[in-house]
mmCIF file of C-alpha atoms in Angstrom:
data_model
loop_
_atom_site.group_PDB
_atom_site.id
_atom_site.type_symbol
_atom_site.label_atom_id
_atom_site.label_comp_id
_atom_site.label_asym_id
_atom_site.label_seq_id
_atom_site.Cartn_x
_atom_site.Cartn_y
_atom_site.Cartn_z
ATOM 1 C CA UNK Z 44 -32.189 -90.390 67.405
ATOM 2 C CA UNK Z 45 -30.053 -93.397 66.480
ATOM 3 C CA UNK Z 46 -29.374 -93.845 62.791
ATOM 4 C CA UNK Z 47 -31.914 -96.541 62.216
ATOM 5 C CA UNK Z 48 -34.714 -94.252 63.007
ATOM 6 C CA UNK Z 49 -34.711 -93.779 59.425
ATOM 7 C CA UNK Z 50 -37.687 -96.257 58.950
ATOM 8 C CA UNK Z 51 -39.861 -96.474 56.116
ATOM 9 C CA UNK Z 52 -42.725 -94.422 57.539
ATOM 10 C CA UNK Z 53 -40.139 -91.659 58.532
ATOM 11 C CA UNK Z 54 -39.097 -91.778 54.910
ATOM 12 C CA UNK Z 55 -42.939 -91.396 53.339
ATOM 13 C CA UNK Z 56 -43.551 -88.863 56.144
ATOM 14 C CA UNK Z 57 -40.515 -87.141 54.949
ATOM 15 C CA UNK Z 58 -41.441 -87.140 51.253
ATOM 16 C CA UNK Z 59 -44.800 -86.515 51.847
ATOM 17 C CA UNK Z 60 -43.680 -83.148 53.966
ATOM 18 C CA UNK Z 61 -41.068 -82.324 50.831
ATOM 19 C CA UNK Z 62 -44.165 -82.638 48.152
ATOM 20 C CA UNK Z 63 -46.101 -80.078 50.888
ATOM 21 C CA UNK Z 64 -43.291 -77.973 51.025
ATOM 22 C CA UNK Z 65 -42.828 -77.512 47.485
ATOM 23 C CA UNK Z 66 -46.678 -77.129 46.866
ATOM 24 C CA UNK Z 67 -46.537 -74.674 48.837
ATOM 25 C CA UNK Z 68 -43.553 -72.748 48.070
ATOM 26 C CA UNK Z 69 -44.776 -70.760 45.146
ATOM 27 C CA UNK Z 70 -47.698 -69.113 47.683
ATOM 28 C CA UNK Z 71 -45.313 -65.846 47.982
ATOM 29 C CA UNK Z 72 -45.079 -65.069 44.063
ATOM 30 C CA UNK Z 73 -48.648 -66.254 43.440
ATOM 31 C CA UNK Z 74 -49.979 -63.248 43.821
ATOM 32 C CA UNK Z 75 -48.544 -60.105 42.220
ATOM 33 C CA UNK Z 76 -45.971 -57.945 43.709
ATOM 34 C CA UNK Z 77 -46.913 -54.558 45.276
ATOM 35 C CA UNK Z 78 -44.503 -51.608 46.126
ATOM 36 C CA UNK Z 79 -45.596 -48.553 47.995
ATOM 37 C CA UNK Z 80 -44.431 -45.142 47.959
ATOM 38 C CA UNK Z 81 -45.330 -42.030 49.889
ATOM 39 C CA UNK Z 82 -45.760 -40.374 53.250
ATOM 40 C CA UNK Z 83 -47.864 -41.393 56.383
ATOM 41 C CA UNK Z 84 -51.048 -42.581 54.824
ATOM 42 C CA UNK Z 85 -49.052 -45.622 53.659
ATOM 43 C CA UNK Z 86 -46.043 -46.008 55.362
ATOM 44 C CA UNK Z 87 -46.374 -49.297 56.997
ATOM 45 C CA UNK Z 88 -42.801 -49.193 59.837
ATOM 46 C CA UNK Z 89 -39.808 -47.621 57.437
ATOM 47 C CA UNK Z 90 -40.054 -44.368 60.678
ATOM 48 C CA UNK Z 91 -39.720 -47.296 63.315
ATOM 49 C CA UNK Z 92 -36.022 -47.534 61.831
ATOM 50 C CA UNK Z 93 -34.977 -43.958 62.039
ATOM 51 C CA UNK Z 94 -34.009 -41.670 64.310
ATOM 52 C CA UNK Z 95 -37.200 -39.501 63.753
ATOM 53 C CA UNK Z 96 -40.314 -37.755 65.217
ATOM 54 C CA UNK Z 97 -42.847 -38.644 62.543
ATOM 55 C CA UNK Z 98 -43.559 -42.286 63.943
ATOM 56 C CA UNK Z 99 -46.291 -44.459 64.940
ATOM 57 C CA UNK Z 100 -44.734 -47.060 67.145
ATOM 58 C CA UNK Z 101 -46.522 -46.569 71.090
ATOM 59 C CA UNK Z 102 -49.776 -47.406 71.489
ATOM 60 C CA UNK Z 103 -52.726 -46.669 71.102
ATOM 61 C CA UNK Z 104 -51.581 -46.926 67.222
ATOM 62 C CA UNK Z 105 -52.154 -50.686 66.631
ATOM 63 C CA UNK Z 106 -55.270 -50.961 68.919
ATOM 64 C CA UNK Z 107 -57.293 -53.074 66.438
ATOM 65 C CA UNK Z 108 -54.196 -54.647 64.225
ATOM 66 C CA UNK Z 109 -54.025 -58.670 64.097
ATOM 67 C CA UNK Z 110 -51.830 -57.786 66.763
ATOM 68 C CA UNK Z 111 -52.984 -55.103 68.713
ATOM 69 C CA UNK Z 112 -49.485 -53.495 68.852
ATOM 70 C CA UNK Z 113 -48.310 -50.746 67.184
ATOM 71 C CA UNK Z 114 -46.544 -51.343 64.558
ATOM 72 C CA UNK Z 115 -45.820 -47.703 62.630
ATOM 73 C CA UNK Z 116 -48.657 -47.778 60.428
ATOM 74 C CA UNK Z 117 -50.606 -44.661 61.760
ATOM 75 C CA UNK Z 118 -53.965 -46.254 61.906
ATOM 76 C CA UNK Z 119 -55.847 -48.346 64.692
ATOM 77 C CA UNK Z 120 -55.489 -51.321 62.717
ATOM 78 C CA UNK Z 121 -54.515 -51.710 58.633
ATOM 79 C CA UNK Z 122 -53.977 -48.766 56.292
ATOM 80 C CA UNK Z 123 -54.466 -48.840 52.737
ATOM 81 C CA UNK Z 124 -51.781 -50.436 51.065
ATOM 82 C CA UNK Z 125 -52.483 -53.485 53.908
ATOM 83 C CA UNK Z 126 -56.007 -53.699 52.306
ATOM 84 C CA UNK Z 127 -55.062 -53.433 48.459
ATOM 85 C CA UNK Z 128 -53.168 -56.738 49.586
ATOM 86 C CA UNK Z 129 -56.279 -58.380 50.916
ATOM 87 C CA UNK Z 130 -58.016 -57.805 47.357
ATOM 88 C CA UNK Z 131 -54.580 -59.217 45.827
ATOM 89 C CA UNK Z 132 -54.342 -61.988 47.121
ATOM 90 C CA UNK Z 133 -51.449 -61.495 49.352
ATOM 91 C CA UNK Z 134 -49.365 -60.877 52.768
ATOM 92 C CA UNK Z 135 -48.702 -57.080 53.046
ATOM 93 C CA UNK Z 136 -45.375 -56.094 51.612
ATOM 94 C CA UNK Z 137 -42.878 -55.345 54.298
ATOM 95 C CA UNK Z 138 -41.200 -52.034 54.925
ATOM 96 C CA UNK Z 139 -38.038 -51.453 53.047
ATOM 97 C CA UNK Z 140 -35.852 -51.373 56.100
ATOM 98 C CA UNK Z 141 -37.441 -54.221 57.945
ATOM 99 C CA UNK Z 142 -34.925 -57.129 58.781
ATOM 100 C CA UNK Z 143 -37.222 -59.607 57.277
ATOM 101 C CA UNK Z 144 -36.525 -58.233 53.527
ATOM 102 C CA UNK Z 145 -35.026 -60.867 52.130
ATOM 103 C CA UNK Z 146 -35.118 -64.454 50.490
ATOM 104 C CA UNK Z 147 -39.018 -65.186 49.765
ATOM 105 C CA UNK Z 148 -40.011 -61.888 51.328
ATOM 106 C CA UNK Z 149 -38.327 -60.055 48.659
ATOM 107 C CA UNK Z 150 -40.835 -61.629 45.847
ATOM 108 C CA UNK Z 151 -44.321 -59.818 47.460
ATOM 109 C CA UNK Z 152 -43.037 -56.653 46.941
ATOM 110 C CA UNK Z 153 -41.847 -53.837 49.517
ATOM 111 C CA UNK Z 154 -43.276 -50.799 51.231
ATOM 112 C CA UNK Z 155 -40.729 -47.720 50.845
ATOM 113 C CA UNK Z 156 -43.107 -45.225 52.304
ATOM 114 C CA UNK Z 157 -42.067 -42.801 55.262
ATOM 115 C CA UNK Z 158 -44.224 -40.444 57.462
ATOM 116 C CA UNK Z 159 -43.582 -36.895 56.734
ATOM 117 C CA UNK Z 160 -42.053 -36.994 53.153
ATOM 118 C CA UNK Z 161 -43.984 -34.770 50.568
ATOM 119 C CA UNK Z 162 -42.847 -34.246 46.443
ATOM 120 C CA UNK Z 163 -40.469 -31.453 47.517
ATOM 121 C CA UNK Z 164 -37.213 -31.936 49.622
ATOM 122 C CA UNK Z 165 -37.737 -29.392 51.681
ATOM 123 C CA UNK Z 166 -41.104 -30.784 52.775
ATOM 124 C CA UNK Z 167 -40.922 -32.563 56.757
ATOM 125 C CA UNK Z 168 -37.427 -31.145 57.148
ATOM 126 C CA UNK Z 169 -38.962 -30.881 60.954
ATOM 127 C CA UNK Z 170 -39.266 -34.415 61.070
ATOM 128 C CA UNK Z 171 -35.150 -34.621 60.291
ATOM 129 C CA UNK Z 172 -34.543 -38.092 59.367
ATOM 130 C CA UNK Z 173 -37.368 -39.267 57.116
ATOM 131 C CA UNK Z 174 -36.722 -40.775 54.020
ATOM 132 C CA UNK Z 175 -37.550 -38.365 51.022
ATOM 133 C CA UNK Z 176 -39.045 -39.786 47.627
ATOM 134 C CA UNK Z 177 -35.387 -39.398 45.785
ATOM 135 C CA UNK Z 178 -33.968 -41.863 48.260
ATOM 136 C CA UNK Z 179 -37.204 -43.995 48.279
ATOM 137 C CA UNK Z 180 -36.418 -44.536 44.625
ATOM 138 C CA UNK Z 181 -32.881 -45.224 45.194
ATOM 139 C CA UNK Z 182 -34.548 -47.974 47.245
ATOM 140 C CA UNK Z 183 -36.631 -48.808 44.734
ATOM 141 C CA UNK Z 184 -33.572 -49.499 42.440
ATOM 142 C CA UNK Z 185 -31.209 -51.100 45.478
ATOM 143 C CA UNK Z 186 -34.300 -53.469 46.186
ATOM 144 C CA UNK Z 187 -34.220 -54.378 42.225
ATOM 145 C CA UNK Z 188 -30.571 -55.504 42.607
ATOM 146 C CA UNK Z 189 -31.492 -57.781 45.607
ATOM 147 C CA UNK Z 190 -34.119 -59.518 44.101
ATOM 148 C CA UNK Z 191 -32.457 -60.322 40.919
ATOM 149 C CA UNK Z 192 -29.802 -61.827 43.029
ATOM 150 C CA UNK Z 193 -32.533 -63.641 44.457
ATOM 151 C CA UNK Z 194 -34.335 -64.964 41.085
ATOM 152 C CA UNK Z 195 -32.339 -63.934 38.402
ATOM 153 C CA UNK Z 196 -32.008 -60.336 36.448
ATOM 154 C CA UNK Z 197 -34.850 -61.487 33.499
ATOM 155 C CA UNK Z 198 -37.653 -62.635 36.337
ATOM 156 C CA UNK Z 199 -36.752 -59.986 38.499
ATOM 157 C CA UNK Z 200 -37.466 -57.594 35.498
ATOM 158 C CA UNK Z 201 -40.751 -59.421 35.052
ATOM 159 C CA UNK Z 202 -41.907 -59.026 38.346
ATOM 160 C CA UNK Z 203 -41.953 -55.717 38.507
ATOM 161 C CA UNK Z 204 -42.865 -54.906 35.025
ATOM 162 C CA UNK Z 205 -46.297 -56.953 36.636
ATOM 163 C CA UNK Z 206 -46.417 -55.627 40.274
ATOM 164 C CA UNK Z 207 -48.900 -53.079 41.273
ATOM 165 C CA UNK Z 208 -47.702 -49.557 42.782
ATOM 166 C CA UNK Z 209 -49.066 -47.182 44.979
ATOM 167 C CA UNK Z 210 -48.147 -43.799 45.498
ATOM 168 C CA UNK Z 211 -49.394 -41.312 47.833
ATOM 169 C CA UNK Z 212 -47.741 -37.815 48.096
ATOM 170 C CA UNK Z 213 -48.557 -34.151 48.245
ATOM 171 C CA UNK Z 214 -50.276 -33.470 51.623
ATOM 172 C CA UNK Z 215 -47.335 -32.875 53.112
ATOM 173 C CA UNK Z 216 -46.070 -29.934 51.102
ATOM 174 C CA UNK Z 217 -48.890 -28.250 51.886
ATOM 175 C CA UNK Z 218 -49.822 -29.142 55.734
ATOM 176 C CA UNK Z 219 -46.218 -29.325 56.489
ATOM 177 C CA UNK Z 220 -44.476 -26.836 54.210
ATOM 178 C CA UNK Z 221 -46.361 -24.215 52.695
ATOM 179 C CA UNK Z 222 -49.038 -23.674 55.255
ATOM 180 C CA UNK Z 223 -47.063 -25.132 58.057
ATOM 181 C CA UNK Z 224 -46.184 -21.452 59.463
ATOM 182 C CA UNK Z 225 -47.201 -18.294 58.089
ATOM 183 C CA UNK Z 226 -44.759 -16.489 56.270
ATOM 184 C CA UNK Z 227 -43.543 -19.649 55.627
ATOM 185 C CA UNK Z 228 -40.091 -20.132 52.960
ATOM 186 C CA UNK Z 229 -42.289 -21.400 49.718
ATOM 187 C CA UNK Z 230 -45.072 -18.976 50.923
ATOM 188 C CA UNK Z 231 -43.046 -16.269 50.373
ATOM 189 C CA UNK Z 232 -41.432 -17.833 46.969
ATOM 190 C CA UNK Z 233 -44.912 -18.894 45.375
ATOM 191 C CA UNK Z 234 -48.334 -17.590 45.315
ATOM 192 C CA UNK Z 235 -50.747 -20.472 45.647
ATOM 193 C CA UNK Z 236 -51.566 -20.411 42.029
ATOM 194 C CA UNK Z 237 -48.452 -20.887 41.244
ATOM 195 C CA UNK Z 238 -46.770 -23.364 43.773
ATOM 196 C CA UNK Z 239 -49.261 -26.136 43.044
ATOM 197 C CA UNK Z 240 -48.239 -26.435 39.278
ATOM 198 C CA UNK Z 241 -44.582 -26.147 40.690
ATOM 199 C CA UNK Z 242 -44.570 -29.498 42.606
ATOM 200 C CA UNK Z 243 -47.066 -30.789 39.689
ATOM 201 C CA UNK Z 244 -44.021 -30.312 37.604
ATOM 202 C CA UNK Z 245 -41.256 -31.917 40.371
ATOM 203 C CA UNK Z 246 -44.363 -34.851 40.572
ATOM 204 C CA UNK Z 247 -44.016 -35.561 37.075
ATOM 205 C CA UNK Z 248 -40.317 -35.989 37.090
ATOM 206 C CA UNK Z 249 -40.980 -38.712 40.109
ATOM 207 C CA UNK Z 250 -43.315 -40.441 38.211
ATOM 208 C CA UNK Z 251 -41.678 -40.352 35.053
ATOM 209 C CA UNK Z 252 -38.278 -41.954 37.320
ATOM 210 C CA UNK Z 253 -40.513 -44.415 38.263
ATOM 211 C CA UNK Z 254 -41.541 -45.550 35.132
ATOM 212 C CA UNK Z 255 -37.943 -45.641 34.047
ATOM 213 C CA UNK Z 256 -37.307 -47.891 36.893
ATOM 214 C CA UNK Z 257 -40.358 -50.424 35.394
ATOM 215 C CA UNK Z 258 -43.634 -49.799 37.013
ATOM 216 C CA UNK Z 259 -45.810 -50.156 34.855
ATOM 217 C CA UNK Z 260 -48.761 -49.965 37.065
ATOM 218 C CA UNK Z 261 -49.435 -47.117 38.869
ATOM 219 C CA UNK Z 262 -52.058 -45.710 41.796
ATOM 220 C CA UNK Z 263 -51.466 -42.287 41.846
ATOM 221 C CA UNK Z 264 -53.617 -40.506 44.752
ATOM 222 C CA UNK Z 265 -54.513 -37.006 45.423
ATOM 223 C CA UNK Z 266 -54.621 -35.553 48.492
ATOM 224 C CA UNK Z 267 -57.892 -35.733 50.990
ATOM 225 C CA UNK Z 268 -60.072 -33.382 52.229
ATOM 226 C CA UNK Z 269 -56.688 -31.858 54.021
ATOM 227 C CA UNK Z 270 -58.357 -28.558 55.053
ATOM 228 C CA UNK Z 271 -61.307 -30.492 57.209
ATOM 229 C CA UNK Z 272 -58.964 -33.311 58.935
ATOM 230 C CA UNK Z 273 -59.092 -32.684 62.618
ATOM 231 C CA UNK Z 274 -56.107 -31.296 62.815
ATOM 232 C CA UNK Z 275 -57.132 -28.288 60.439
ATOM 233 C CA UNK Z 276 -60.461 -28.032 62.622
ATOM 234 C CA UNK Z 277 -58.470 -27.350 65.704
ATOM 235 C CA UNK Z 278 -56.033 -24.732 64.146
ATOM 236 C CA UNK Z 279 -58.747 -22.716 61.769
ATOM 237 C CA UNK Z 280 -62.804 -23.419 62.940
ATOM 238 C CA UNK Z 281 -64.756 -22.201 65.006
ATOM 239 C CA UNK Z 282 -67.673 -24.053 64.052
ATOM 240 C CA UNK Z 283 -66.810 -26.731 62.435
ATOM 241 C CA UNK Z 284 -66.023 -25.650 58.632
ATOM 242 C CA UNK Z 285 -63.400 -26.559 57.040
ATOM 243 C CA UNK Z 286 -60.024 -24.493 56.424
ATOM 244 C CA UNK Z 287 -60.146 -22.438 53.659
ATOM 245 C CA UNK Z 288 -56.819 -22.436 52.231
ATOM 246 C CA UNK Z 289 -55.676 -25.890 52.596
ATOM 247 C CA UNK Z 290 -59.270 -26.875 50.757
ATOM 248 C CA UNK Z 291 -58.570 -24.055 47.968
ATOM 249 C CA UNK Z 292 -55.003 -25.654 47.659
ATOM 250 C CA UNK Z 293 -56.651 -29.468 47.227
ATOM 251 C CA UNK Z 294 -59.210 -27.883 45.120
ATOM 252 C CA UNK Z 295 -56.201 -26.663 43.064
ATOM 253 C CA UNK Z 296 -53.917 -29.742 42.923
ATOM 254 C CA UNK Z 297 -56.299 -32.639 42.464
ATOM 255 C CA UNK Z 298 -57.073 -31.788 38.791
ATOM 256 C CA UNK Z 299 -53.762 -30.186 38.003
ATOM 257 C CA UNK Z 300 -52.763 -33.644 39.141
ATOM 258 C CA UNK Z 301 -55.518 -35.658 37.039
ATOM 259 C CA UNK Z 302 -54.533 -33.699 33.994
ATOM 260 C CA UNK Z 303 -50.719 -34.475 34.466
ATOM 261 C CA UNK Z 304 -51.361 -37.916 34.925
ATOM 262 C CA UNK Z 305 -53.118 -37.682 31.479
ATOM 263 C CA UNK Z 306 -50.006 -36.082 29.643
ATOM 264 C CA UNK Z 307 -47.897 -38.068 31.377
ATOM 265 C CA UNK Z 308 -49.899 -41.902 30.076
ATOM 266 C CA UNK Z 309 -49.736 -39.811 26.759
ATOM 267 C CA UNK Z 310 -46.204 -39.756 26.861
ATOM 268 C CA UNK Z 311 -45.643 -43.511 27.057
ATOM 269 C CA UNK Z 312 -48.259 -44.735 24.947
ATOM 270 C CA UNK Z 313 -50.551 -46.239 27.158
ATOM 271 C CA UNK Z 314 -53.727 -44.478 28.670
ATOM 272 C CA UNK Z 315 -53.256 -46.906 31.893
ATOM 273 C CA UNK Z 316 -49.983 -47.271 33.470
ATOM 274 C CA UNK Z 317 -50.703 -44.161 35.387
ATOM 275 C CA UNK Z 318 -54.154 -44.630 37.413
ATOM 276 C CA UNK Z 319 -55.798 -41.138 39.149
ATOM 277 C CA UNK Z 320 -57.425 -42.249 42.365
ATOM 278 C CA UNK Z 321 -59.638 -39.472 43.639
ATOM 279 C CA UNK Z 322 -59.276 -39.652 47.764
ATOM 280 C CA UNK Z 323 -60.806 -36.323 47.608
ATOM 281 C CA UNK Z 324 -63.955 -37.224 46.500
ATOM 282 C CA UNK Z 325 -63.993 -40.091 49.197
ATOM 283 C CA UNK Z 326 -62.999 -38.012 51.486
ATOM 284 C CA UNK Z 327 -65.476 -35.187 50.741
ATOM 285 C CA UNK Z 328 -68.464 -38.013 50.957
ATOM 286 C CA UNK Z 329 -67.380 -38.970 54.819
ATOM 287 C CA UNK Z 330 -67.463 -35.573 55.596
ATOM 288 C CA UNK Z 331 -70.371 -34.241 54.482
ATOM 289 C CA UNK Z 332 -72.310 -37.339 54.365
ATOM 290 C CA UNK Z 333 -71.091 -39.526 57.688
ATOM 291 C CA UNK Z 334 -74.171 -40.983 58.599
ATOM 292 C CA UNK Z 335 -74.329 -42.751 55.333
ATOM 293 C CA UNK Z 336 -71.252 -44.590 55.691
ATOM 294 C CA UNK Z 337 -72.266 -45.462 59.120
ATOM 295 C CA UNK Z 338 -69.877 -42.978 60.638
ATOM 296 C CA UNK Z 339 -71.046 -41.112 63.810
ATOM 297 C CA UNK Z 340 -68.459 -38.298 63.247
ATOM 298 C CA UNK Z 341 -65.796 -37.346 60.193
ATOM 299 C CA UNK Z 342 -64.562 -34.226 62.520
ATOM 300 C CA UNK Z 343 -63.739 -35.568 65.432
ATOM 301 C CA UNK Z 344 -60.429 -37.882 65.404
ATOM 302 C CA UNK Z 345 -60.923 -40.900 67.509
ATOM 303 C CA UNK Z 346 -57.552 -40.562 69.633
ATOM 304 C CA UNK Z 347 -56.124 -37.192 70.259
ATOM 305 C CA UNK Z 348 -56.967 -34.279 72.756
ATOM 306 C CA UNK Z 349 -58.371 -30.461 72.712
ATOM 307 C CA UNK Z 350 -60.718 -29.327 70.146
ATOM 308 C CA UNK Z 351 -61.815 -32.361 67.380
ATOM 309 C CA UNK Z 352 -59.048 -34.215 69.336
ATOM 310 C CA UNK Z 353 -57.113 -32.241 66.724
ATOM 311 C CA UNK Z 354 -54.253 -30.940 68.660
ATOM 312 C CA UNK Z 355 -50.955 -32.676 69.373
ATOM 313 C CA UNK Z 356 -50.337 -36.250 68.596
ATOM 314 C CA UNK Z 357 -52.001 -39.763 69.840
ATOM 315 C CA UNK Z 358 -50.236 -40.956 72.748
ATOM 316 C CA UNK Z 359 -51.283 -43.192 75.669
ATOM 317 C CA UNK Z 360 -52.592 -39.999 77.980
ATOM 318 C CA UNK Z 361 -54.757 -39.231 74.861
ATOM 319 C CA UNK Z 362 -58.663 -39.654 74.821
ATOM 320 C CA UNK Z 363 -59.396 -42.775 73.007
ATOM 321 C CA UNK Z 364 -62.758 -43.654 71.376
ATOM 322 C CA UNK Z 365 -64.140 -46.796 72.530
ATOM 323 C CA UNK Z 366 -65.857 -47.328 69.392
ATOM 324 C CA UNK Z 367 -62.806 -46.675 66.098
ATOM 325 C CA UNK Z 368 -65.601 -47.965 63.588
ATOM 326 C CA UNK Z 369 -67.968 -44.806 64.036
ATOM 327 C CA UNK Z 370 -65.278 -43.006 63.597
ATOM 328 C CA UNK Z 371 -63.918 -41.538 60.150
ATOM 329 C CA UNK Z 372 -60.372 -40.019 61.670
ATOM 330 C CA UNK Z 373 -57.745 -42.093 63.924
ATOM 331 C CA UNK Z 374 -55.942 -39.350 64.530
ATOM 332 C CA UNK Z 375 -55.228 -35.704 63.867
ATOM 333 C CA UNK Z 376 -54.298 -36.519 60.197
ATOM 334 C CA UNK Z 377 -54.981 -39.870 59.491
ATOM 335 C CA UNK Z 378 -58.227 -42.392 58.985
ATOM 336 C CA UNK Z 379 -59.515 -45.114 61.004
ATOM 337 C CA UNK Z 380 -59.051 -49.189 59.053
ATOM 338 C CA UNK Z 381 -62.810 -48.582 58.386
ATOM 339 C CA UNK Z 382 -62.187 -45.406 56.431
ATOM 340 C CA UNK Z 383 -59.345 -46.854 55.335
ATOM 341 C CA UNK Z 384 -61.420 -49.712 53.745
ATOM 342 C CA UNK Z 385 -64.389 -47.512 51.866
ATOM 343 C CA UNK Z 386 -61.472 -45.712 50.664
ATOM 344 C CA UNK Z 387 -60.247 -48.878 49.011
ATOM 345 C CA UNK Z 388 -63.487 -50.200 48.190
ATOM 346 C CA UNK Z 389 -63.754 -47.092 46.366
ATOM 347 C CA UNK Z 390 -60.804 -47.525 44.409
ATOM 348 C CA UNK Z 391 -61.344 -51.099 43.875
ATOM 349 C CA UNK Z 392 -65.398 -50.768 42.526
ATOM 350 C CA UNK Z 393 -65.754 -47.058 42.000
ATOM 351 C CA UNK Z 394 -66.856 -45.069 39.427
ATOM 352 C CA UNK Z 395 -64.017 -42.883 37.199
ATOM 353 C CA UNK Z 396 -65.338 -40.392 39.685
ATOM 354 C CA UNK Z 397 -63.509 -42.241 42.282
ATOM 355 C CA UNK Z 398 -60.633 -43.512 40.114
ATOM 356 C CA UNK Z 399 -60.024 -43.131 36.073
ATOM 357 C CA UNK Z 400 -59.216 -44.388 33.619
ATOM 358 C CA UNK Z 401 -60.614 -47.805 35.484
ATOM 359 C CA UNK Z 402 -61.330 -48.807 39.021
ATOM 360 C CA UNK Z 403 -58.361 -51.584 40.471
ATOM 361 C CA UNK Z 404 -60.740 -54.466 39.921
ATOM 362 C CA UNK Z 405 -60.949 -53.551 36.160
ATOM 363 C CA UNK Z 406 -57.320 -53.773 35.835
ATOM 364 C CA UNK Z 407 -56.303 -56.610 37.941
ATOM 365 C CA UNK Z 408 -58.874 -58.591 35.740
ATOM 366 C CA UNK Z 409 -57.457 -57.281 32.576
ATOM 367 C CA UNK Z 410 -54.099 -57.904 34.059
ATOM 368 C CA UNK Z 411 -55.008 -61.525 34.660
ATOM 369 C CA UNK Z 412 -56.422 -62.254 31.081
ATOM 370 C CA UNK Z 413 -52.799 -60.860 29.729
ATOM 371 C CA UNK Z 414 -50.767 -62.713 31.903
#
């Protein structure tokens, strides 16, 4: 265009787009920033980066995302950390090693989660290059740095003293390090009875770093029904009950875990910065209850093959259900989005049943009167 072009209507046009522009530039930070932590159930691409088996990225994962591709979450569609974004408010946070974390991006939060990662090192050491809670914290930290850059060392401080964080761990170190093979290394170190208040203990110290690194706001969650996820089914029933040990070891952990989480808000001198969400409970409803959440089976995993479609992993020359909302399990492991949502409905409305002190809607409208 030649240099007049510049008329007057260009000019209003072009103010008019600058006053958009900045109205809408806050819509990134409007909503509060959310960082996720853990293994599988929430890790929503870090594996695509890495040089790992414990990944999601071929289809059929994806099937019912915005997108329909896969996109490393291991779920049809959204997972739960995607869905406690919905209720805030706000695009999901992006994983840690995505491309895209930077500038604006950097203000809704991050996802450091990666498939296979447990409390313990030594957990998903088959899985090779996954990236272990320690590090995930490092990132936690490193991502700290970058946003400061971004907005200043005071707001960055703020935001995260006023994000929201999830953290899901513990499955893991028993599906895929205690009870992974028999006679396995911890097997042999630890009784049952004893192991579970062992990575209580290494728990606390993560959750106590975390706190240290300013999240004040915390979704802890225990560990599922992980002796009656397909999986389990194909390896230990016969007709359809659940595994015994894996359920004694939940049955174990969950309120060694409640009761830490107690000590723990006891310790910093607040009864809420550390949240117990109960995904057991949940969990135990869908399965012996399915018909009530409008689930035709919690056994059977929608995509898999052999028995429950339990064995080996989802891959395109699996069976696929056509129908992933009567189904309670994606995969071997994992739950469909509409599990995935009563999960977080649960956590959002539920009872202290479900999640104590307070359900998520109690705090983010406490939150909101503070701020």
């Amino acid at each position: 265009l030649a240099m007049d072009a510049c008329s007057p209507v260009l000019l209003v046009v072009g103010a008019l787009l600058l006053l958009l522009l900045g109205a809408s530039a806050p819509t990134a930070s409007a909503a509060r920033a959310f960082f996720v932590f853990g293994d599988s159930l929430v890790d929503n691409g870090n594996n695509n980066y890495l040089m790992t088996t414990a990944r999601a990225d071929a289809p059929p994962y994806g099937i019912d995302f915005p997108t329909h591709m896969p996109t490393g979450r291991f779920s049809n569609g959204l997972n739960i950390p995607d869905i406690i974004s919905e209720y805030l408010g706000a695009e999901p946070a992006l994983p840690y090693l995505s491309p895209y974390m930077r500038g604006e991006n950097l203000l809704v939060g991050a996802n450091f989660a990666s498939a296979g990662v447990g409390i313990l090192n030594d957990t998903g050491v088959q899985f090779v290059n996954i990236i272990r809670i320690a590090q995930q914290l490092q990132n936690f930290q490193d991502y700290q740095r970058r946003l400061a850059a971004y907005i200043g060392e005071d707001a960055a401080r703020e935001r995260v003293s006023q994000s929201l964080v999830l953290i899901t761990l513990g499955g893991n170190d028993f599906v895929n390090n205690y009870y992974l093979v028999p006679f396995s290394a911890r097997s042999q170190q630890f009784e049952i009875h004893d192991y579970v208040p062992f990575i209580i203990s290494e728990y606390k110290k993560v959750l106590q770093r975390l706190y240290e690194l300013g999240a004040r706001r915390v979704i802890v969650t225990g560990t599922g029904m992980i002796g009656c996820v397909p999986a389990e089914l194909a390896l230990h029933s016969l007709d359809g009950s659940c595994a015994p040990d894996l359920t004694r070891a939940a049955d174990l952990f969950n309120p060694q875990l409640e009761r830490m989480l107690t000590e723990l808000n006891g310790e910093v001198g607040h009864d809420d910065v550390f949240i117990a969400a109960n995904t057991n409970r949940v969990s135990f409803d869908f399965m012996f209850n399915p018909q009530q959440y409008g689930f035709a089976t919690a056994k059977i995993a929608c995509c898999g093959q052999g028995p429950y479609n339990g064995i080996g992993l989802c891959t395109p020359a699996s069976n696929v259900c056509a129908n992933r909302d009567v189904y309670a399990y994606w995969d071997a492991f994992h739950p469909t989005e509409r599990a995935n949502r009563i999960i977080v409905a649960n956590f959002m409305h539920g009872t202290t049943d479900h999640i104590s002190p307070m359900n998520l809607s109690t705090i983010l409208a406490m939150d909101n009167t503070r701020n």
